[in-house]
Coordinates of C-alpha atoms in Angstrom, one line a residue:
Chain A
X1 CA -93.5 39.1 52.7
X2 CA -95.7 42.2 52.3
X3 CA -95.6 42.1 56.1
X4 CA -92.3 44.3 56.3
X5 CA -93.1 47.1 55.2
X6 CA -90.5 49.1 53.1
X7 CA -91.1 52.0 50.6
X8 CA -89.3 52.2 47.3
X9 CA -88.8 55.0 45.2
X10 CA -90.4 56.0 42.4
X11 CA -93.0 58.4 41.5
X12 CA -91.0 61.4 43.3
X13 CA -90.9 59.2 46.1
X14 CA -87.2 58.5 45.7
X15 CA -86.7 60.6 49.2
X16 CA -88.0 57.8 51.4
X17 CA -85.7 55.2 50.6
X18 CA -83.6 54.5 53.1
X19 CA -80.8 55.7 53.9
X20 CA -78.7 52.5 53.4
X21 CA -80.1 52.4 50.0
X22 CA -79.5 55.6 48.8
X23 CA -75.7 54.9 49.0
X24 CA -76.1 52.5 45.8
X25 CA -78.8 54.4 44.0
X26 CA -78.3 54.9 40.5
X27 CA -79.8 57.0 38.2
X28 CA -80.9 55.9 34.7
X29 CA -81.8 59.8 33.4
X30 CA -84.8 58.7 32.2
X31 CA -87.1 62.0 30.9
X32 CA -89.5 62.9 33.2
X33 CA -88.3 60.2 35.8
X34 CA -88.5 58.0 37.8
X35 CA -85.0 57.1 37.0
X36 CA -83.5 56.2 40.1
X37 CA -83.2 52.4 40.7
X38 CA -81.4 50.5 43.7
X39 CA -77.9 48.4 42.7
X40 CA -78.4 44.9 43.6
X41 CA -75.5 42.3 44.2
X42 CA -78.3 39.7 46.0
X43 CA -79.3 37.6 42.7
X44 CA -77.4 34.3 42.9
X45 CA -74.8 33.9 40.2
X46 CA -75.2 37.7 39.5
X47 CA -72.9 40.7 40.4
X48 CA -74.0 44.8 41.0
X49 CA -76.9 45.1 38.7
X50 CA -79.3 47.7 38.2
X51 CA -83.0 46.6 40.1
X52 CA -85.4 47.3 37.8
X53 CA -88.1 44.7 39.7
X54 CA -87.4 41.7 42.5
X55 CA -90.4 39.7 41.7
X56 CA -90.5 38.2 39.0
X57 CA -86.9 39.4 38.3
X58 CA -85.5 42.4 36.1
X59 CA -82.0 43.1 36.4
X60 CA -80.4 45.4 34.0
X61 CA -77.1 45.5 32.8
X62 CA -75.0 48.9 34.1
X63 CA -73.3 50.7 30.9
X64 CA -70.1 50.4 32.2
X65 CA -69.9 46.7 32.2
X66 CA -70.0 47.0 28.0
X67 CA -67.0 49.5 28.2
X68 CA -64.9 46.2 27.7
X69 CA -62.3 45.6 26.8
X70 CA -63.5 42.5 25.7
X71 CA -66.8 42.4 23.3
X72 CA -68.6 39.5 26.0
X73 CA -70.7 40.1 28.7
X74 CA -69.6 39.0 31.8
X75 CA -72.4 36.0 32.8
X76 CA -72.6 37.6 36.2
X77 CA -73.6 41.4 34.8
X78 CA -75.6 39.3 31.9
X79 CA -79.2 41.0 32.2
X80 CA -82.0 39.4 33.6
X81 CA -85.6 39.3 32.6
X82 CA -88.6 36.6 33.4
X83 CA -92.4 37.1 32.8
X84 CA -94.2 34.6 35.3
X85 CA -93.2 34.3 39.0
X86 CA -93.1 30.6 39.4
X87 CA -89.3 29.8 38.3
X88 CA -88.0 26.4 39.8
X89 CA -85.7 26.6 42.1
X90 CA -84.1 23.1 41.7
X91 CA -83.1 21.7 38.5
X92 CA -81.7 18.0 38.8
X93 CA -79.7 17.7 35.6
X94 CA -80.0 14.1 35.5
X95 CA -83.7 14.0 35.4
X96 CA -83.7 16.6 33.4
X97 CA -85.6 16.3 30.0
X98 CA -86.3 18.8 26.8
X99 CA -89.2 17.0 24.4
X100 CA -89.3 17.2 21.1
X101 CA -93.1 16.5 20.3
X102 CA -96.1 17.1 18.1
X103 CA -96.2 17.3 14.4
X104 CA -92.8 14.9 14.4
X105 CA -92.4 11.2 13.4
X106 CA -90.8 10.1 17.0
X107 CA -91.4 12.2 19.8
X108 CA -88.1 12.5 21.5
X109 CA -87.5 13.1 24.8
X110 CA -83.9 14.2 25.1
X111 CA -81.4 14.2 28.8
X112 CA -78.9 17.0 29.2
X113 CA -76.2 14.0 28.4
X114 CA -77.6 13.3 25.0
X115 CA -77.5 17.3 24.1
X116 CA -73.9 17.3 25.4
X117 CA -72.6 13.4 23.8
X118 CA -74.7 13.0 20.9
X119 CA -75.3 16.1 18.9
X120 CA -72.5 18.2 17.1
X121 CA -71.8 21.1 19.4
X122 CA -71.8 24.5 17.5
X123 CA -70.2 28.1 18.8
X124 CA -72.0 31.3 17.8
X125 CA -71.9 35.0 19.5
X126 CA -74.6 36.6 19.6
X127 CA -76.2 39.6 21.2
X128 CA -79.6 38.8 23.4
X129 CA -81.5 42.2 23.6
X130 CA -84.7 43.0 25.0
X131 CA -87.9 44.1 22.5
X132 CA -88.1 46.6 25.1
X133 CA -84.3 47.8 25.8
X134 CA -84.2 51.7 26.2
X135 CA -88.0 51.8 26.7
X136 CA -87.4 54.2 29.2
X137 CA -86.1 56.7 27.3
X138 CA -89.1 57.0 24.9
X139 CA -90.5 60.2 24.3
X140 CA -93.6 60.1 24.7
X141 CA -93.1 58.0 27.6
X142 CA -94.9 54.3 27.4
X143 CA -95.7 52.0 30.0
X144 CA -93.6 48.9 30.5
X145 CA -90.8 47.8 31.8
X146 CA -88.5 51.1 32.6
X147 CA -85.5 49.8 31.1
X148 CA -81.8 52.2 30.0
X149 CA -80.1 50.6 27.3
X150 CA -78.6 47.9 29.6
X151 CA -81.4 44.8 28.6
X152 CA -78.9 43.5 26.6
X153 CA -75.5 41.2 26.8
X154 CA -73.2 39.2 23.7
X155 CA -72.3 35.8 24.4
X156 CA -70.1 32.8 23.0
X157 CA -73.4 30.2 23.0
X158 CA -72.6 26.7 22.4
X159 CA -75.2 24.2 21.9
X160 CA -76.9 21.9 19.4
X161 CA -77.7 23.1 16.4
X162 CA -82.3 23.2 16.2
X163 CA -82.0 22.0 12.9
X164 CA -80.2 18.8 13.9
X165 CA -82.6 18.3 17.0
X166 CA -85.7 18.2 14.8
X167 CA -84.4 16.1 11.9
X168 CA -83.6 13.6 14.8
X169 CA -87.5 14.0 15.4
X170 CA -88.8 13.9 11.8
X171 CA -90.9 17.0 11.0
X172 CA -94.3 15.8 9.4
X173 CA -95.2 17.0 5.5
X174 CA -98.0 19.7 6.7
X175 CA -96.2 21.5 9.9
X176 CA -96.0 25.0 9.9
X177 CA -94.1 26.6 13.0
X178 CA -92.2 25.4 16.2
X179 CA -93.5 26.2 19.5
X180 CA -91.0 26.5 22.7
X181 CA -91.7 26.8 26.4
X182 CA -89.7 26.9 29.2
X183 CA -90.0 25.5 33.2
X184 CA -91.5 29.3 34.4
X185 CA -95.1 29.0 34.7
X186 CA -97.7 31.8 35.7
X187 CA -98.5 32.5 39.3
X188 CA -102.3 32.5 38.1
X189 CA -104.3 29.7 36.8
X190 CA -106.0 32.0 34.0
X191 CA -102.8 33.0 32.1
X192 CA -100.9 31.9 29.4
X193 CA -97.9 30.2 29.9
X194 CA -94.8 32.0 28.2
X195 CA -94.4 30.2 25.4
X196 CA -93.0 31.3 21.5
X197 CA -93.0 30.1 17.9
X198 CA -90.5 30.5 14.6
X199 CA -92.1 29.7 11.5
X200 CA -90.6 26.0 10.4
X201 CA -88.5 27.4 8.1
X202 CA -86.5 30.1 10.7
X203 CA -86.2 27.2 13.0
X204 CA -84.3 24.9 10.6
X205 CA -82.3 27.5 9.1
X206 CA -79.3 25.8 10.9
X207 CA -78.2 28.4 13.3
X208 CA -81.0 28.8 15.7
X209 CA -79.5 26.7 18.3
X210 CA -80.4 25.0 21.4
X211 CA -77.9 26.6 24.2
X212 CA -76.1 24.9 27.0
X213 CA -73.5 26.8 27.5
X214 CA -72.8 31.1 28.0
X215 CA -68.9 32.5 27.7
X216 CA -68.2 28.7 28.3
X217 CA -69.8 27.7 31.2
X218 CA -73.5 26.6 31.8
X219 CA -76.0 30.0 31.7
X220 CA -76.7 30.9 34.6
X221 CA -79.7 29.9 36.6
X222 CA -81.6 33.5 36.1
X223 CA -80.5 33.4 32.1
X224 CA -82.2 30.4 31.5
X225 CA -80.0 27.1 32.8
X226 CA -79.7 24.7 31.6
X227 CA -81.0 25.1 28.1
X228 CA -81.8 28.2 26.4
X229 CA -83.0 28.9 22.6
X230 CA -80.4 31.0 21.0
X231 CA -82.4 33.0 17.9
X232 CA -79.1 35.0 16.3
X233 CA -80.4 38.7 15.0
X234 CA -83.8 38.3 16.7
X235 CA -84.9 39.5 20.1
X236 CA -84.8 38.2 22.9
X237 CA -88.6 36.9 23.7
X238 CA -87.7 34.4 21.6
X239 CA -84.9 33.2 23.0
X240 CA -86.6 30.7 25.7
X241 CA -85.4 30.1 28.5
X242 CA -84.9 26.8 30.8
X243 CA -85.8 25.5 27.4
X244 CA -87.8 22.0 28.0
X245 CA -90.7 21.9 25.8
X246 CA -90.7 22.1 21.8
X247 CA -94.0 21.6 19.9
X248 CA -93.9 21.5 15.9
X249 CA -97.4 22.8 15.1
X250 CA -99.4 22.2 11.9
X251 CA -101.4 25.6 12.5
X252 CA -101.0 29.3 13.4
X253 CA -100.1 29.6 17.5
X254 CA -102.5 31.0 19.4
X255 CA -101.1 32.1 22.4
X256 CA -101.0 35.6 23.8
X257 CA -97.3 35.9 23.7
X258 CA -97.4 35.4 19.8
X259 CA -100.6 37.1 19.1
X260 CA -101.4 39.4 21.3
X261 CA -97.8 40.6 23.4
X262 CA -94.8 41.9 21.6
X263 CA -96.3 43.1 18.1
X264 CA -95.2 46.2 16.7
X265 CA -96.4 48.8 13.8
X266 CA -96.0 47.2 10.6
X267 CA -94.0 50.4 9.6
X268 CA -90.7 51.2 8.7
X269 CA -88.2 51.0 12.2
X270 CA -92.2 49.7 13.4
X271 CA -92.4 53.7 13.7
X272 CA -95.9 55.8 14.1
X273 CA -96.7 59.1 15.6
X274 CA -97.6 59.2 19.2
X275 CA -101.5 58.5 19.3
X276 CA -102.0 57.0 16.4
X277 CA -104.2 54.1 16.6
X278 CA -105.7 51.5 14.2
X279 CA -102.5 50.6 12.4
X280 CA -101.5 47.4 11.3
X281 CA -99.3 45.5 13.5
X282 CA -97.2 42.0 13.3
X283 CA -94.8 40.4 16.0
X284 CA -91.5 41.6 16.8
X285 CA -88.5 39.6 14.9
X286 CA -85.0 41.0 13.9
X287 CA -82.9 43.5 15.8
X288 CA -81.8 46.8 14.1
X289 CA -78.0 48.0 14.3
X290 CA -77.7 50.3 17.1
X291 CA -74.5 51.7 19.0
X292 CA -73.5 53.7 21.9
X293 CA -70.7 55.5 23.5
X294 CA -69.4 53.7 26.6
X295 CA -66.5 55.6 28.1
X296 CA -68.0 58.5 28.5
X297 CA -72.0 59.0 29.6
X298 CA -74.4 62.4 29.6
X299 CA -73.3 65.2 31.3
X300 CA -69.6 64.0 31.6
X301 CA -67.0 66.9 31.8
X302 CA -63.9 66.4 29.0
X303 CA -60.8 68.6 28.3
X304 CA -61.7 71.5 24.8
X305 CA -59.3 72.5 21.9
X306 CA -57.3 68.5 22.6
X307 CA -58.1 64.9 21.3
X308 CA -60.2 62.7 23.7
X309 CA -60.7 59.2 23.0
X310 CA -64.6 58.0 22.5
X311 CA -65.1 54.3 22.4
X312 CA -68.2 52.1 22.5
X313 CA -69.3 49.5 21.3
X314 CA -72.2 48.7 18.0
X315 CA -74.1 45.9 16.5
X316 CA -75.0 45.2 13.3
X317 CA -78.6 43.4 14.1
X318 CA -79.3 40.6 11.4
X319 CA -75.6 41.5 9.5
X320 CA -72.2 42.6 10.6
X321 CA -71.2 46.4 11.4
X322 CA -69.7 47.9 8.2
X323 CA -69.2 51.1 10.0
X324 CA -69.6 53.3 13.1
X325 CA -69.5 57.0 12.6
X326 CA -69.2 60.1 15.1
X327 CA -71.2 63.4 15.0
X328 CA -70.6 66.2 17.3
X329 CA -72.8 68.5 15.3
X330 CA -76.3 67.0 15.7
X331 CA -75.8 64.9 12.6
X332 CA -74.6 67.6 10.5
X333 CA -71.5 66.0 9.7
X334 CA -69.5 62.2 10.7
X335 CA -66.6 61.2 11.7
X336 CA -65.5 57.9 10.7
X337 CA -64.2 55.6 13.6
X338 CA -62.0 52.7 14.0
X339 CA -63.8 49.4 14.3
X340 CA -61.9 46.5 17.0
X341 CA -62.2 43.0 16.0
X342 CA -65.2 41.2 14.2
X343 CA -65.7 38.2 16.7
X344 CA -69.0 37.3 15.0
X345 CA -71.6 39.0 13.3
X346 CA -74.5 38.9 15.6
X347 CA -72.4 40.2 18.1
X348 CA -71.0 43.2 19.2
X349 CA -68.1 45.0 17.7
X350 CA -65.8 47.9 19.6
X351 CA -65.4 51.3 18.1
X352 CA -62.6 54.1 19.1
X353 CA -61.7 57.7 17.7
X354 CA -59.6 60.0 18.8
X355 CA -61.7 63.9 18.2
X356 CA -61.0 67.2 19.2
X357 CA -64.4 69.1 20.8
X358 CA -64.7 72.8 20.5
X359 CA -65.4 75.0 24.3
X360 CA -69.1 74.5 25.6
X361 CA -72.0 71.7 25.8
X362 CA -71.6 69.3 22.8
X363 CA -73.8 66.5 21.5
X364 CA -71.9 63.5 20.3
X365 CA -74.0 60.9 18.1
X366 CA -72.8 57.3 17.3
X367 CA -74.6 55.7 14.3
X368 CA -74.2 52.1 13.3
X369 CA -74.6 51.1 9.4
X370 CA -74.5 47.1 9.1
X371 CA -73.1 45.1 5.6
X372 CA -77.0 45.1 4.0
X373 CA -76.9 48.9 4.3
X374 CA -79.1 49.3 7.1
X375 CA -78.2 52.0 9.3
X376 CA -79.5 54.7 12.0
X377 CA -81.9 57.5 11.7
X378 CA -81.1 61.0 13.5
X379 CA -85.3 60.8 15.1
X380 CA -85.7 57.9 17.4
X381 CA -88.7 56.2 16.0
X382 CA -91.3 55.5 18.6
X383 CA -94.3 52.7 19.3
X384 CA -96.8 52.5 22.2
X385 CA -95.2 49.8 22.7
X386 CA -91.7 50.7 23.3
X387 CA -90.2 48.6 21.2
X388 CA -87.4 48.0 18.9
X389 CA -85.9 51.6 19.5
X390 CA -83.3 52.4 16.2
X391 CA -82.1 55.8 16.2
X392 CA -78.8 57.4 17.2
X393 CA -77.8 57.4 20.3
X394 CA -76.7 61.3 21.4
X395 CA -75.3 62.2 24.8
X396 CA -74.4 65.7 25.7
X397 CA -70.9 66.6 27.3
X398 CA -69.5 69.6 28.4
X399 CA -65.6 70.3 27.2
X400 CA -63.5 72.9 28.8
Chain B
X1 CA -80.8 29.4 5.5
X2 CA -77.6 30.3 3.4
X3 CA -73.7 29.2 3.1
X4 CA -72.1 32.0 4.6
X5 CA -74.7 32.1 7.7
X6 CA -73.8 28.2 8.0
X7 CA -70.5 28.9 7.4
X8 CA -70.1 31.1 10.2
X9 CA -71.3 28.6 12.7
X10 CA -68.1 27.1 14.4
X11 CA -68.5 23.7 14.5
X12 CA -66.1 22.5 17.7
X13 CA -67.1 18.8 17.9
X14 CA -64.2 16.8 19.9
X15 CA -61.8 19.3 19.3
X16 CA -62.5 20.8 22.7
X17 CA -62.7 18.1 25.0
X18 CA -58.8 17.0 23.1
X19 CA -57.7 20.5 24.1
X20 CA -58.8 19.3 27.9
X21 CA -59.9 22.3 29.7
X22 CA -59.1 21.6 32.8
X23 CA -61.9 24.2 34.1
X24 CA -64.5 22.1 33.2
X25 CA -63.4 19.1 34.2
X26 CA -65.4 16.5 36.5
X27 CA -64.3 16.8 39.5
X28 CA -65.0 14.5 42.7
X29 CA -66.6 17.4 44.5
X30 CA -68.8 18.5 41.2
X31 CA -72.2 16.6 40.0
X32 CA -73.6 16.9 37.5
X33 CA -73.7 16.0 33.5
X34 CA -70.6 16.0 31.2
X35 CA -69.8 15.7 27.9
X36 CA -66.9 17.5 25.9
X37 CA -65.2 19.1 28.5
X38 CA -68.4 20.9 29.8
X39 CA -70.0 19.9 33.1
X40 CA -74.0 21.1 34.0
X41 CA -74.4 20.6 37.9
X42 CA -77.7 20.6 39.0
X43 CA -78.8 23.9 40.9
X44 CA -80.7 24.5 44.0
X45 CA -81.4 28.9 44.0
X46 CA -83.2 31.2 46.2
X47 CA -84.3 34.5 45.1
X48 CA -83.8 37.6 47.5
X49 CA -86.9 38.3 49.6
X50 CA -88.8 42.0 48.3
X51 CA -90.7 43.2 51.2
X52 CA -91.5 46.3 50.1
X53 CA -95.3 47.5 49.8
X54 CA -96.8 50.5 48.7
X55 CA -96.6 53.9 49.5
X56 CA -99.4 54.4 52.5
X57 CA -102.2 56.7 51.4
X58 CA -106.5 55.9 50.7
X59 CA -107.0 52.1 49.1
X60 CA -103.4 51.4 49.4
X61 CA -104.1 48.0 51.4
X62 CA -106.4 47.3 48.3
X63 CA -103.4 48.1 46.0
X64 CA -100.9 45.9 48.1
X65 CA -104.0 43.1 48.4
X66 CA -104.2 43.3 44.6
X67 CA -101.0 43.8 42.9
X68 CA -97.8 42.2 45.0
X69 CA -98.7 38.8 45.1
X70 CA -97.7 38.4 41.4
X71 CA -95.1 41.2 40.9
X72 CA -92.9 44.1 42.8
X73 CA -94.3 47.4 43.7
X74 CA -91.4 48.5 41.6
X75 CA -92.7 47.7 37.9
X76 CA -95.7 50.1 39.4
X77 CA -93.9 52.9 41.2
X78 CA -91.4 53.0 38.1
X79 CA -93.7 53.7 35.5
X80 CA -93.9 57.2 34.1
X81 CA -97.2 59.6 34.6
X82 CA -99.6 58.6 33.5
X83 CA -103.0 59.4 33.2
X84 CA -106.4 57.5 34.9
X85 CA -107.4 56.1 31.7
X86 CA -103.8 54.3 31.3
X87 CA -103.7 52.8 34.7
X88 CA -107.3 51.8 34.3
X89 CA -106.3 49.8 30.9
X90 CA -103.0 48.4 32.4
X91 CA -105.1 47.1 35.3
X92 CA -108.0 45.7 33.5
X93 CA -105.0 44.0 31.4
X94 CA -103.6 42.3 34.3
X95 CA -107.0 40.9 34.9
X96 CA -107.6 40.0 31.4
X97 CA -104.3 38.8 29.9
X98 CA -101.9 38.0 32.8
X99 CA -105.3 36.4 35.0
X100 CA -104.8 38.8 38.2
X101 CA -108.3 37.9 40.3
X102 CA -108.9 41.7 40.5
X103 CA -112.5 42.0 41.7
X104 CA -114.8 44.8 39.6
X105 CA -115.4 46.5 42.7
X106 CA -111.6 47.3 43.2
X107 CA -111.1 48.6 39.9
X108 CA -111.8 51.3 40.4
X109 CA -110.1 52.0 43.8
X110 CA -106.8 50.7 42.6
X111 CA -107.3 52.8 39.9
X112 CA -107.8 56.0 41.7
X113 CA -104.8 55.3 44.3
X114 CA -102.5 55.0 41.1
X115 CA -103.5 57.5 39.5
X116 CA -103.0 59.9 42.3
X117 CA -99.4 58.7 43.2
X118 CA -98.4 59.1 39.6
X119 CA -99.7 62.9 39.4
X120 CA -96.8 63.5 41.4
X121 CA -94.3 62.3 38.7
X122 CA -93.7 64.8 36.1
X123 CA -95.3 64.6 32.8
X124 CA -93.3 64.3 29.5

């Protein structure tokens, strides 16, 4: 593999691509750079995404697939994210098997066909979004993945409710969290498994659900098939995938991913100032409403002194979208829009306006304010870890 | 958790499979698991081959030796500047948290060759 040698950009080295590939670059303006990334259309199941990293894989979502119509992500440009290197291949869904074990009264070990037959199947949408969407665009830059705004995607899940899958079990007096794993496994012998835990109480709250299905068909193999742990409001590292393993534990969980990876400030919007150190931290949990403009991107050219249309889409993080407003004066002033249909609350909703830009280079902000009140500051907070980015969104456009 | 969060869970139950969407029907050519109108067929996937290494310069065989068996040169190459220190805490975390066998002695090389790449990117 490391055999053929081929250099990829990065690092102002964007130059010595090839030639082929620097038809289907695409640049995710990241500040500073690198920002240039290679569209794929080799992942199986998976249309043009945005390469972010082959091995293990990190596709990212291109804005344009969320300028609709519809509010659901297309499976095939449904972004793509895995830790560990060792995914399986093959998955035989007849011997396929998710336990149910530890702290529980009857271990269970459960086939595909008693998910489907024997459980009631529940519907939710709900918007899957990387801890570490928009990292890239964090001033001061942080290392990590490089990601745009595009590790994220709303779905129709359908599944089995948790709550009904553990009663079935028979959580013991005493038990404190669940733990879930999927089929990927490390490369290395020395590393943790990528594994996560709710707190007993989250994972019973009857809609964390046990996913078989994504838009209606089974999830694609790179999203997790054939089960995947749907966590509505809550990032996406703790949304499991190729679901197989659940462990109710009686004491805290140990492992790296929960101790160690994904923990933010213990701040408000888990904000501090670049290189601050010794702060308080906790791990990630709920998403934060956040919108963006998607017919229109930075430095796009529109018509002065006559209406033009903005549209995007917003979400409302642990409640729905109330409202989605427009500034095209840093913030100074908003412009109410018109919100499209609410097809769920942990999902995303569509926004339009119709405004009228004055001659010259203009900012235009979209801020999101959900049901509870919560809403957008103008300053992007910031974390070394890159995580959980909340503030508005503002893209600069020229009108003439 | 509450009513209104329960009650927005759509509970389909049999409702689907009565409404008999034909697109998920069993077919003779499909395997695979049904139930309620939804069919899992078991998958057999290939991921694209990523040959692509390094770019050449001092220690860069150490740096391909070292880092590609467990991820892209990408996640490196598309990291922002950043200074020796950082590289030299990223890479004693792949040793320490994600179990890389990094040997001490090529710490510091690997170290070095990042570093120098990533002076070329510019700083923000």
């Amino acid at each position: 593999m490391v055999g053929r040698r081929r250099v990829i950009g990065g690092m102002g080295l964007a130059a010595l691509a090839s030639p082929a590939l620097a038809q289907k670059l695409f640049d995710l303006g990241l500040p500073g750079g690198p920002g240039e990334r290679e569209i794929t259309t080799a992942y199986p199941q998976k249309g043009a995404m945005i390469l972010q990293r082959a091995r293990p894989p990190l596709l990212e979502t291109p804005m344009s697939v969320f300028d609709g119509p519809d509010v659901f992500t297309p499976n095939d440009r449904f972004f793509v994210r895995w830790h560990w290197g060792d995914i399986p291949a093959v998955i035989n869904v007849d011997t396929f098997r998710l336990a149910v074990r530890g702290a529980v009264q009857t271990p269970l070990s459960l086939s595909l066909a008693d998910l489907l037959r024997d459980f009631p199947r529940v519907e939710l949408a709900a918007i899957n979004q990387c801890s570490g969407n928009s990292r890239g665009l964090f001033v001061p830059r942080v290392p990590g993945a490089q990601w745009g705004h595009g590790a994220m995607g709303n779905a129709r899940w359908w599944g089995v409710r948790l709550k009904d899958v553990l009663d079935r079990a028979g959580v013991k007096p005493g038990a404190l969290a669940v733990r879930f794993d999927g089929l990927d496994k490390p490369l290395v012998p020395k590393a943790d498994d990528f594994a996560k835990s709710l707190a007993l109480d989250h994972a019973r709250d009857g809609e964390v659900m046990i996913a078989y299905a994504q838009n209606g068909e089974a999830l694609p193999w790179l999203n997790g098939f054939p089960l995947r742990l749907v966590v509505p409001g809550w990032f996406s590292t703790y949304w499991i995938k190729m679901l197989n393993d659940i462990e109710v534990i009686d004491a805290p969980d140990s492992n790296y991913w929960m101790t160690t990876a994904y923990k933010i400030p213990d701040t408000p919007l888990a904000n501090v100032v670049p290189g601050t150190t010794g702060f308080k931290t906790v791990p990630i949990s709920t998403m934060p409403p956040r919108a963006w403009i998607t017919n229109l991107s930075q430095g796009a050219k529109v018509r002065a002194g006559r209406a033009v249309v903005l549209r995007g889409i917003a979400m409302g993080g642990t409640e729905s979208v109330a409202r989605v407003e427009i500034s095209s004066d840093n913030g100074r002033t908003w412009l109410p829009t018109t919100l499209g249909p609410d097809r769920g609350r942990y999902g995303f909703r569509r926004f339009d306006v119709s405004i009228t830009l004055p001659q010259g280079e203009v900012p235009l902000s979209v801020r999101a304010t959900n049901r509870a009140g919560e809403t957008q500051p103008m300053t992007q907070n910031w974390n070394p870890g890159g995580y959980r980015r909340a503030g508005v969104e503002t893209i600069s456009v020229t009108a003439a | 958790m509450n009513i209104s969060r329960s009650a927005s869970l759509l509970v389909l139950a049999l409702a689907l499979s009565a409404t008999g969407t034909a697109v998920f029907a069993q077919t003779s050519k499909t395997r695979g698991v049904s139930g309620r109108g939804l069919t899992l067929p078991s998958v057999n996937m290939t991921l694209p081959a990523d040959s692509a290494v390094f770019p050449d310069g001092p220690h860069a065989d150490t740096v391909n030796a070292n880092c590609l068996s467990c991820h892209s040169a990408s996640m490196v190459l598309y990291q922002p500047r950043l200074a020796a220190a950082d590289w030299r805490k990223i890479v004693e975390k792949m040793r320490d948290a994600y179990g890389a066998p990094v040997e001490a002695a090529d710490i510091p090389v690997i170290v070095d060759y990042l570093a120098t790449l990533s002076a070329k990117t510019p700083a923000r």
